[in-house]
PDB file of C-alpha atoms in Angstrom:
ATOM      1  CA  MET A   1      18.539  35.659  20.523  1.00 76.00           C
ATOM      2  CA  ALA A   2      15.234  37.547  20.396  1.00 77.00           C
ATOM      3  CA  ASP A   3      14.055  40.209  17.993  1.00 82.00           C
ATOM      4  CA  ARG A   4      10.968  41.512  16.287  1.00 87.00           C
ATOM      5  CA  LEU A   5      10.967  39.540  13.076  1.00 91.00           C
ATOM      6  CA  THR A   6      10.332  41.406   9.818  1.00 93.00           C
ATOM      7  CA  ASN A   7      10.655  40.253   6.244  1.00 92.00           C
ATOM      8  CA  SER A   8      13.581  42.622   5.632  1.00 92.00           C
ATOM      9  CA  SER A   9      15.440  41.631   8.817  1.00 93.00           C
ATOM     10  CA  ILE A  10      14.983  37.941   8.024  1.00 95.00           C
ATOM     11  CA  ASN A  11      16.209  38.364   4.455  1.00 93.00           C
ATOM     12  CA  ALA A  12      19.352  40.027   5.837  1.00 93.00           C
ATOM     13  CA  LEU A  13      20.200  37.191   8.234  1.00 94.00           C
ATOM     14  CA  PRO A  14      23.418  35.458   7.102  1.00 95.00           C
ATOM     15  CA  PRO A  15      23.967  31.678   7.247  1.00 95.00           C
ATOM     16  CA  LYS A  16      26.609  30.462   9.673  1.00 95.00           C
ATOM     17  CA  ALA A  17      28.634  27.316  10.099  1.00 96.00           C
ATOM     18  CA  ARG A  18      26.071  26.078  12.628  1.00 95.00           C
ATOM     19  CA  ARG A  19      22.340  26.653  12.548  1.00 95.00           C
ATOM     20  CA  TYR A  20      20.916  29.242  14.909  1.00 95.00           C
ATOM     21  CA  GLU A  21      17.508  30.504  15.979  1.00 95.00           C
ATOM     22  CA  ILE A  22      15.839  33.833  16.664  1.00 94.00           C
ATOM     23  CA  SER A  23      12.769  34.185  18.875  1.00 95.00           C
ATOM     24  CA  ASP A  24      10.026  36.562  17.799  1.00 95.00           C
ATOM     25  CA  ILE A  25       9.208  39.078  20.523  1.00 93.00           C
ATOM     26  CA  ASP A  26       5.659  39.590  19.203  1.00 93.00           C
ATOM     27  CA  VAL A  27       4.494  35.955  19.470  1.00 94.00           C
ATOM     28  CA  ARG A  28       5.946  33.993  22.333  1.00 92.00           C
ATOM     29  CA  GLY A  29       6.986  30.556  21.147  1.00 94.00           C
ATOM     30  CA  LEU A  30       7.541  31.540  17.504  1.00 96.00           C
ATOM     31  CA  ARG A  31      11.091  30.825  16.337  1.00 96.00           C
ATOM     32  CA  LEU A  32      12.996  31.280  13.092  1.00 96.00           C
ATOM     33  CA  ARG A  33      15.769  28.771  12.395  1.00 96.00           C
ATOM     34  CA  VAL A  34      18.587  29.710   9.998  1.00 96.00           C
ATOM     35  CA  SER A  35      20.447  26.697   8.572  1.00 96.00           C
ATOM     36  CA  PRO A  36      24.015  26.615   7.196  1.00 96.00           C
ATOM     37  CA  ASP A  37      22.615  26.220   3.676  1.00 95.00           C
ATOM     38  CA  GLY A  38      20.810  29.554   4.079  1.00 94.00           C
ATOM     39  CA  SER A  39      17.276  28.166   4.421  1.00 95.00           C
ATOM     40  CA  LYS A  40      15.082  29.845   7.056  1.00 97.00           C
ATOM     41  CA  THR A  41      12.243  27.974   8.718  1.00 97.00           C
ATOM     42  CA  TYR A  42       9.496  28.999  11.144  1.00 97.00           C
ATOM     43  CA  TYR A  43       8.719  26.804  14.172  1.00 97.00           C
ATOM     44  CA  ILE A  44       6.768  27.052  17.355  1.00 96.00           C
ATOM     45  CA  LEU A  45       8.023  25.680  20.663  1.00 95.00           C
ATOM     46  CA  TYR A  46       5.488  24.500  23.228  1.00 95.00           C
ATOM     47  CA  ARG A  47       5.007  22.065  26.089  1.00 93.00           C
ATOM     48  CA  HIS A  48       2.559  19.183  26.279  1.00 92.00           C
ATOM     49  CA  ASP A  49       2.281  16.906  29.317  1.00 90.00           C
ATOM     50  CA  GLY A  50       5.485  18.441  30.605  1.00 88.00           C
ATOM     51  CA  GLN A  51       7.414  17.581  27.433  1.00 91.00           C
ATOM     52  CA  ARG A  52       8.974  20.201  25.193  1.00 93.00           C
ATOM     53  CA  ARG A  53       7.775  19.958  21.579  1.00 93.00           C
ATOM     54  CA  ARG A  54       8.675  21.605  18.286  1.00 94.00           C
ATOM     55  CA  PHE A  55       6.209  22.126  15.432  1.00 96.00           C
ATOM     56  CA  ARG A  56       7.312  23.178  11.956  1.00 96.00           C
ATOM     57  CA  LEU A  57       5.188  25.908  10.365  1.00 96.00           C
ATOM     58  CA  GLY A  58       6.984  26.328   7.038  1.00 96.00           C
ATOM     59  CA  ARG A  59       9.839  28.049   5.261  1.00 95.00           C
ATOM     60  CA  HIS A  60      10.341  31.758   4.978  1.00 95.00           C
ATOM     61  CA  GLY A  61       9.397  32.646   1.425  1.00 92.00           C
ATOM     62  CA  GLU A  62       6.549  30.160   1.464  1.00 93.00           C
ATOM     63  CA  LEU A  63       5.297  32.038   4.540  1.00 94.00           C
ATOM     64  CA  THR A  64       5.589  35.746   5.275  1.00 94.00           C
ATOM     65  CA  VAL A  65       6.237  36.893   8.813  1.00 95.00           C
ATOM     66  CA  ALA A  66       2.593  37.958   9.124  1.00 95.00           C
ATOM     67  CA  SER A  67       1.262  34.574   7.961  1.00 96.00           C
ATOM     68  CA  ALA A  68       3.765  32.751  10.203  1.00 96.00           C
ATOM     69  CA  ARG A  69       2.549  34.746  13.206  1.00 96.00           C
ATOM     70  CA  LYS A  70      -1.087  34.061  12.338  1.00 96.00           C
ATOM     71  CA  LEU A  71      -0.435  30.332  11.992  1.00 96.00           C
ATOM     72  CA  ALA A  72       1.662  30.292  15.172  1.00 96.00           C
ATOM     73  CA  ARG A  73      -1.141  31.935  17.177  1.00 96.00           C
ATOM     74  CA  ALA A  74      -3.649  29.411  15.813  1.00 96.00           C
ATOM     75  CA  LYS A  75      -1.484  26.402  16.683  1.00 95.00           C
ATOM     76  CA  LEU A  76      -0.563  27.775  20.111  1.00 95.00           C
ATOM     77  CA  GLY A  77      -4.287  28.260  20.710  1.00 95.00           C
ATOM     78  CA  GLU A  78      -4.818  24.556  19.966  1.00 94.00           C
ATOM     79  CA  VAL A  79      -2.003  23.725  22.378  1.00 94.00           C
ATOM     80  CA  ALA A  80      -3.665  25.858  25.062  1.00 93.00           C
ATOM     81  CA  GLY A  81      -6.812  23.795  24.496  1.00 93.00           C
ATOM     82  CA  GLY A  82      -4.908  20.585  25.247  1.00 93.00           C
ATOM     83  CA  THR A  83      -3.966  19.460  21.719  1.00 93.00           C
ATOM     84  CA  ASP A  84      -0.503  18.112  20.987  1.00 94.00           C
ATOM     85  CA  VAL A  85      -0.255  19.584  17.482  1.00 94.00           C
ATOM     86  CA  GLN A  86       2.928  17.675  16.588  1.00 93.00           C
ATOM     87  CA  ALA A  87       1.416  14.322  17.564  1.00 91.00           C
ATOM     88  CA  GLU A  88      -1.749  15.269  15.681  1.00 90.00           C
ATOM     89  CA  ARG A  89       0.272  15.995  12.531  1.00 91.00           C
ATOM     90  CA  LYS A  90       2.066  12.649  12.778  1.00 89.00           C
ATOM     91  CA  ALA A  91      -1.246  10.850  13.192  1.00 84.00           C
ATOM     92  CA  ALA A  92      -2.644  12.664  10.154  1.00 81.00           C
ATOM     93  CA  ARG A  93       0.379  11.600   8.081  1.00 84.00           C
ATOM     94  CA  VAL A  94      -0.034   7.988   9.156  1.00 76.00           C
ATOM     95  CA  GLN A  95      -3.727   8.095   8.246  1.00 75.00           C
ATOM     96  CA  ALA A  96      -2.984   9.722   4.885  1.00 74.00           C
ATOM     97  CA  GLU A  97      -0.483   6.975   4.098  1.00 74.00           C
ATOM     98  CA  LYS A  98      -3.021   4.375   5.148  1.00 73.00           C
ATOM     99  CA  ASP A  99      -5.669   5.957   2.922  1.00 70.00           C
ATOM    100  CA  LYS A 100      -3.330   5.780  -0.078  1.00 73.00           C
ATOM    101  CA  ALA A 101      -2.910   2.060   0.505  1.00 78.00           C
ATOM    102  CA  SER A 102      -6.588   1.371   1.161  1.00 88.00           C
ATOM    103  CA  THR A 103      -7.258   0.214  -2.417  1.00 93.00           C
ATOM    104  CA  LEU A 104      -6.043  -3.150  -3.649  1.00 94.00           C
ATOM    105  CA  GLY A 105      -3.652  -1.490  -6.111  1.00 93.00           C
ATOM    106  CA  GLY A 106      -2.300   0.929  -3.517  1.00 93.00           C
ATOM    107  CA  PHE A 107      -1.773  -1.835  -0.964  1.00 94.00           C
ATOM    108  CA  LEU A 108       0.012  -4.006  -3.515  1.00 95.00           C
ATOM    109  CA  GLU A 109       2.379  -1.262  -4.679  1.00 92.00           C
ATOM    110  CA  ARG A 110       3.171   0.239  -1.284  1.00 91.00           C
ATOM    111  CA  HIS A 111       3.328  -2.863   0.867  1.00 91.00           C
ATOM    112  CA  TYR A 112       2.694  -6.263  -0.663  1.00 94.00           C
ATOM    113  CA  TRP A 113       4.975  -6.257  -3.712  1.00 94.00           C
ATOM    114  CA  PRO A 114       8.031  -5.099  -1.683  1.00 93.00           C
ATOM    115  CA  HIS A 115       7.247  -7.868   0.822  1.00 91.00           C
ATOM    116  CA  VAL A 116       6.881 -10.488  -1.912  1.00 89.00           C
ATOM    117  CA  GLU A 117      10.121  -9.436  -3.622  1.00 87.00           C
ATOM    118  CA  ALA A 118      12.006  -9.696  -0.346  1.00 86.00           C
ATOM    119  CA  GLU A 119      10.471 -12.917   0.991  1.00 84.00           C
ATOM    120  CA  HIS A 120       9.348 -15.053  -1.968  1.00 79.00           C
ATOM    121  CA  LYS A 121      11.687 -16.661  -4.462  1.00 77.00           C
ATOM    122  CA  ARG A 122       9.014 -16.812  -7.179  1.00 79.00           C
ATOM    123  CA  GLY A 123       7.130 -13.672  -6.328  1.00 81.00           C
ATOM    124  CA  ASP A 124       6.977 -12.873 -10.033  1.00 87.00           C
ATOM    125  CA  LEU A 125       4.520 -15.749 -10.513  1.00 89.00           C
ATOM    126  CA  THR A 126       2.268 -14.442  -7.737  1.00 90.00           C
ATOM    127  CA  ARG A 127       2.383 -10.985  -9.252  1.00 92.00           C
ATOM    128  CA  SER A 128       1.517 -12.207 -12.747  1.00 93.00           C
ATOM    129  CA  VAL A 129      -1.458 -14.222 -11.451  1.00 94.00           C
ATOM    130  CA  ILE A 130      -2.883 -11.319  -9.456  1.00 94.00           C
ATOM    131  CA  GLU A 131      -2.369  -8.760 -12.224  1.00 94.00           C
ATOM    132  CA  ARG A 132      -3.901 -11.083 -14.824  1.00 94.00           C
ATOM    133  CA  GLU A 133      -6.916 -12.214 -12.806  1.00 96.00           C
ATOM    134  CA  PHE A 134      -7.623  -9.209 -10.585  1.00 96.00           C
ATOM    135  CA  GLY A 135      -6.505  -6.184 -12.577  1.00 94.00           C
ATOM    136  CA  HIS A 136     -10.138  -5.027 -12.666  1.00 94.00           C
ATOM    137  CA  LEU A 137     -10.122  -4.811  -8.838  1.00 95.00           C
ATOM    138  CA  LEU A 138      -7.028  -2.616  -8.406  1.00 94.00           C
ATOM    139  CA  ASP A 139      -9.037   0.582  -7.909  1.00 92.00           C
ATOM    140  CA  LYS A 140     -11.417  -1.045  -5.443  1.00 93.00           C
ATOM    141  CA  GLN A 141     -11.171  -0.434  -1.705  1.00 93.00           C
ATOM    142  CA  LEU A 142      -9.901  -3.515   0.104  1.00 94.00           C
ATOM    143  CA  THR A 143     -13.140  -3.492   2.088  1.00 93.00           C
ATOM    144  CA  ASP A 144     -15.119  -3.749  -1.171  1.00 94.00           C
ATOM    145  CA  ILE A 145     -13.551  -7.068  -2.173  1.00 95.00           C
ATOM    146  CA  THR A 146     -16.425  -9.180  -0.897  1.00 94.00           C
ATOM    147  CA  PRO A 147     -17.412 -12.816  -1.409  1.00 94.00           C
ATOM    148  CA  LEU A 148     -20.074 -11.604  -3.860  1.00 94.00           C
ATOM    149  CA  VAL A 149     -17.481  -9.768  -5.960  1.00 95.00           C
ATOM    150  CA  MET A 150     -15.269 -12.852  -5.969  1.00 95.00           C
ATOM    151  CA  THR A 151     -18.134 -15.182  -6.839  1.00 95.00           C
ATOM    152  CA  ARG A 152     -18.952 -13.048  -9.882  1.00 95.00           C
ATOM    153  CA  TRP A 153     -15.291 -13.118 -10.951  1.00 96.00           C
ATOM    154  CA  ARG A 154     -15.160 -16.892 -10.679  1.00 95.00           C
ATOM    155  CA  ARG A 155     -18.419 -17.380 -12.545  1.00 94.00           C
ATOM    156  CA  ASN A 156     -17.132 -15.238 -15.408  1.00 94.00           C
ATOM    157  CA  ARG A 157     -13.806 -17.076 -15.558  1.00 94.00           C
ATOM    158  CA  LEU A 158     -15.503 -20.459 -15.520  1.00 93.00           C
ATOM    159  CA  GLY A 159     -17.487 -19.202 -18.480  1.00 93.00           C
ATOM    160  CA  ASP A 160     -14.190 -18.372 -20.178  1.00 93.00           C
ATOM    161  CA  GLY A 161     -13.167 -22.013 -19.841  1.00 92.00           C
ATOM    162  CA  LEU A 162     -10.741 -21.876 -16.895  1.00 93.00           C
ATOM    163  CA  ASP A 163     -10.661 -25.022 -14.762  1.00 92.00           C
ATOM    164  CA  ALA A 164     -11.103 -25.339 -11.008  1.00 93.00           C
ATOM    165  CA  SER A 165      -7.404 -25.790 -10.194  1.00 93.00           C
ATOM    166  CA  THR A 166      -6.437 -22.598 -12.063  1.00 94.00           C
ATOM    167  CA  LEU A 167      -9.135 -20.598 -10.314  1.00 95.00           C
ATOM    168  CA  ASN A 168      -8.186 -22.043  -6.928  1.00 95.00           C
ATOM    169  CA  ARG A 169      -4.576 -20.966  -7.428  1.00 94.00           C
ATOM    170  CA  ALA A 170      -5.706 -17.428  -8.271  1.00 95.00           C
ATOM    171  CA  ARG A 171      -8.007 -17.403  -5.256  1.00 96.00           C
ATOM    172  CA  GLY A 172      -5.108 -18.510  -3.062  1.00 94.00           C
ATOM    173  CA  ALA A 173      -2.850 -15.746  -4.378  1.00 94.00           C
ATOM    174  CA  LEU A 174      -5.426 -13.054  -3.601  1.00 96.00           C
ATOM    175  CA  SER A 175      -6.239 -14.630  -0.254  1.00 95.00           C
ATOM    176  CA  GLY A 176      -2.559 -14.260   0.688  1.00 94.00           C
ATOM    177  CA  VAL A 177      -2.726 -10.541  -0.116  1.00 95.00           C
ATOM    178  CA  LEU A 178      -5.852 -10.078   1.994  1.00 95.00           C
ATOM    179  CA  SER A 179      -4.313 -12.021   4.894  1.00 95.00           C
ATOM    180  CA  ARG A 180      -1.424  -9.553   4.969  1.00 95.00           C
ATOM    181  CA  ALA A 181      -3.879  -6.659   4.803  1.00 94.00           C
ATOM    182  CA  VAL A 182      -5.523  -8.006   7.960  1.00 95.00           C
ATOM    183  CA  GLU A 183      -2.176  -8.617   9.644  1.00 95.00           C
ATOM    184  CA  TRP A 184      -0.938  -5.095   8.851  1.00 92.00           C
ATOM    185  CA  GLY A 185      -4.117  -3.341   9.924  1.00 89.00           C
ATOM    186  CA  TYR A 186      -5.692  -2.443   6.568  1.00 89.00           C
ATOM    187  CA  LEU A 187      -8.629  -4.829   6.986  1.00 92.00           C
ATOM    188  CA  ASP A 188     -10.524  -5.738  10.136  1.00 92.00           C
ATOM    189  CA  ARG A 189     -11.281  -9.258   8.930  1.00 92.00           C
ATOM    190  CA  HIS A 190     -10.535 -11.529   5.995  1.00 94.00           C
ATOM    191  CA  PRO A 191     -13.421 -11.447   3.483  1.00 91.00           C
ATOM    192  CA  PHE A 192     -13.014 -15.191   2.838  1.00 90.00           C
ATOM    193  CA  ALA A 193     -13.324 -16.070   6.546  1.00 86.00           C
ATOM    194  CA  ASN A 194     -15.998 -18.505   7.721  1.00 80.00           C
ATOM    195  CA  ARG A 195     -15.885 -20.284   4.353  1.00 81.00           C
ATOM    196  CA  GLN A 196     -17.782 -17.484   2.610  1.00 82.00           C
ATOM    197  CA  PHE A 197     -15.790 -17.986  -0.603  1.00 91.00           C
ATOM    198  CA  LYS A 198     -14.635 -21.575  -0.637  1.00 91.00           C
ATOM    199  CA  ARG A 199     -12.275 -23.324  -3.015  1.00 90.00           C
ATOM    200  CA  LEU A 200     -13.842 -25.206  -5.876  1.00 92.00           C
ATOM    201  CA  SER A 201     -13.805 -28.993  -5.743  1.00 87.00           C
ATOM    202  CA  GLU A 202     -11.203 -30.374  -8.112  1.00 79.00           C
ATOM    203  CA  ASP A 203     -11.710 -33.629 -10.013  1.00 64.00           C
ATOM    204  CA  ASN A 204      -8.380 -35.439  -9.651  1.00 54.00           C
ATOM    205  CA  ARG A 205      -9.595 -38.729 -11.078  1.00 53.00           C
ATOM    206  CA  PRO A 206      -7.718 -40.047 -14.124  1.00 55.00           C
ATOM    207  CA  LYS A 207      -9.284 -38.792 -17.337  1.00 57.00           C
ATOM    208  CA  VAL A 208     -10.441 -41.292 -19.972  1.00 58.00           C
ATOM    209  CA  ARG A 209      -9.185 -40.250 -23.379  1.00 65.00           C
ATOM    210  CA  TYR A 210     -10.278 -41.863 -26.634  1.00 69.00           C
ATOM    211  CA  LEU A 211      -8.079 -42.114 -29.682  1.00 75.00           C
ATOM    212  CA  SER A 212      -8.967 -40.172 -32.765  1.00 82.00           C
ATOM    213  CA  LYS A 213      -9.464 -42.111 -35.999  1.00 81.00           C
ATOM    214  CA  GLU A 214      -5.995 -41.119 -37.199  1.00 84.00           C
ATOM    215  CA  GLU A 215      -4.392 -42.111 -33.887  1.00 82.00           C
ATOM    216  CA  GLU A 216      -6.240 -45.438 -33.964  1.00 82.00           C
ATOM    217  CA  ARG A 217      -5.046 -46.105 -37.524  1.00 85.00           C
ATOM    218  CA  ARG A 218      -1.407 -45.450 -36.588  1.00 86.00           C
ATOM    219  CA  PHE A 219      -1.763 -47.576 -33.453  1.00 83.00           C
ATOM    220  CA  ARG A 220      -3.107 -50.561 -35.431  1.00 86.00           C
ATOM    221  CA  LEU A 221      -0.306 -50.236 -37.964  1.00 86.00           C
ATOM    222  CA  ALA A 222       2.239 -50.252 -35.132  1.00 85.00           C
ATOM    223  CA  LEU A 223       0.676 -53.389 -33.670  1.00 84.00           C
ATOM    224  CA  ARG A 224       0.708 -55.133 -37.073  1.00 85.00           C
ATOM    225  CA  ASP A 225       4.360 -54.176 -37.601  1.00 83.00           C
ATOM    226  CA  ARG A 226       5.207 -55.530 -34.171  1.00 83.00           C
ATOM    227  CA  ASP A 227       3.402 -58.834 -34.863  1.00 83.00           C
ATOM    228  CA  GLU A 228       5.194 -59.220 -38.203  1.00 82.00           C
ATOM    229  CA  ARG A 229       8.570 -58.628 -36.520  1.00 75.00           C
TER     230      ARG A 229
END
């Protein structure tokens, strides 16, 4: 069905059991779709590389007929210049989603935490370590988490009295996050690659502990009691 679309004629169009479309006779390729729920949406139809495409412009009410025609002419002009406007929109959406997850916090919330919850039995421990140790980095871009940033963090935490094994576990938890960011295309390379931020050496030798005076007194009493028995 083809007609010259006007605001009044569109408002008068009734919904039907099945959706239907009306072509605008003023702008070739501009269509209005009427859905069974009564919503009315503007589209353009076009061809790119021999394939038929459909591009949504917006709903009637959000757009007037005049603004729909103006937008349709602009998009059809891009098509005439060789642009696949639908593919371009999809690419823009993908990039926008990627931008939202480009910070450490965004990547964790959108991708890593769902992965951890699904794949790790004790993902809650990983989450608590990262949130406790790296909460100050959540707003940073993933690309800004450099060996220098991590070295400063470790120096500060050593000053707070944390030992090497605790800091190595935290480093490992964050390294796992960054490995996934590389795997899923949010980082080009792991910032800890090439041993730029190595684990600390851990002293696993047995520790010599001396008794306090009170412990020594109780120990000697126990020995004396044993000898008397």
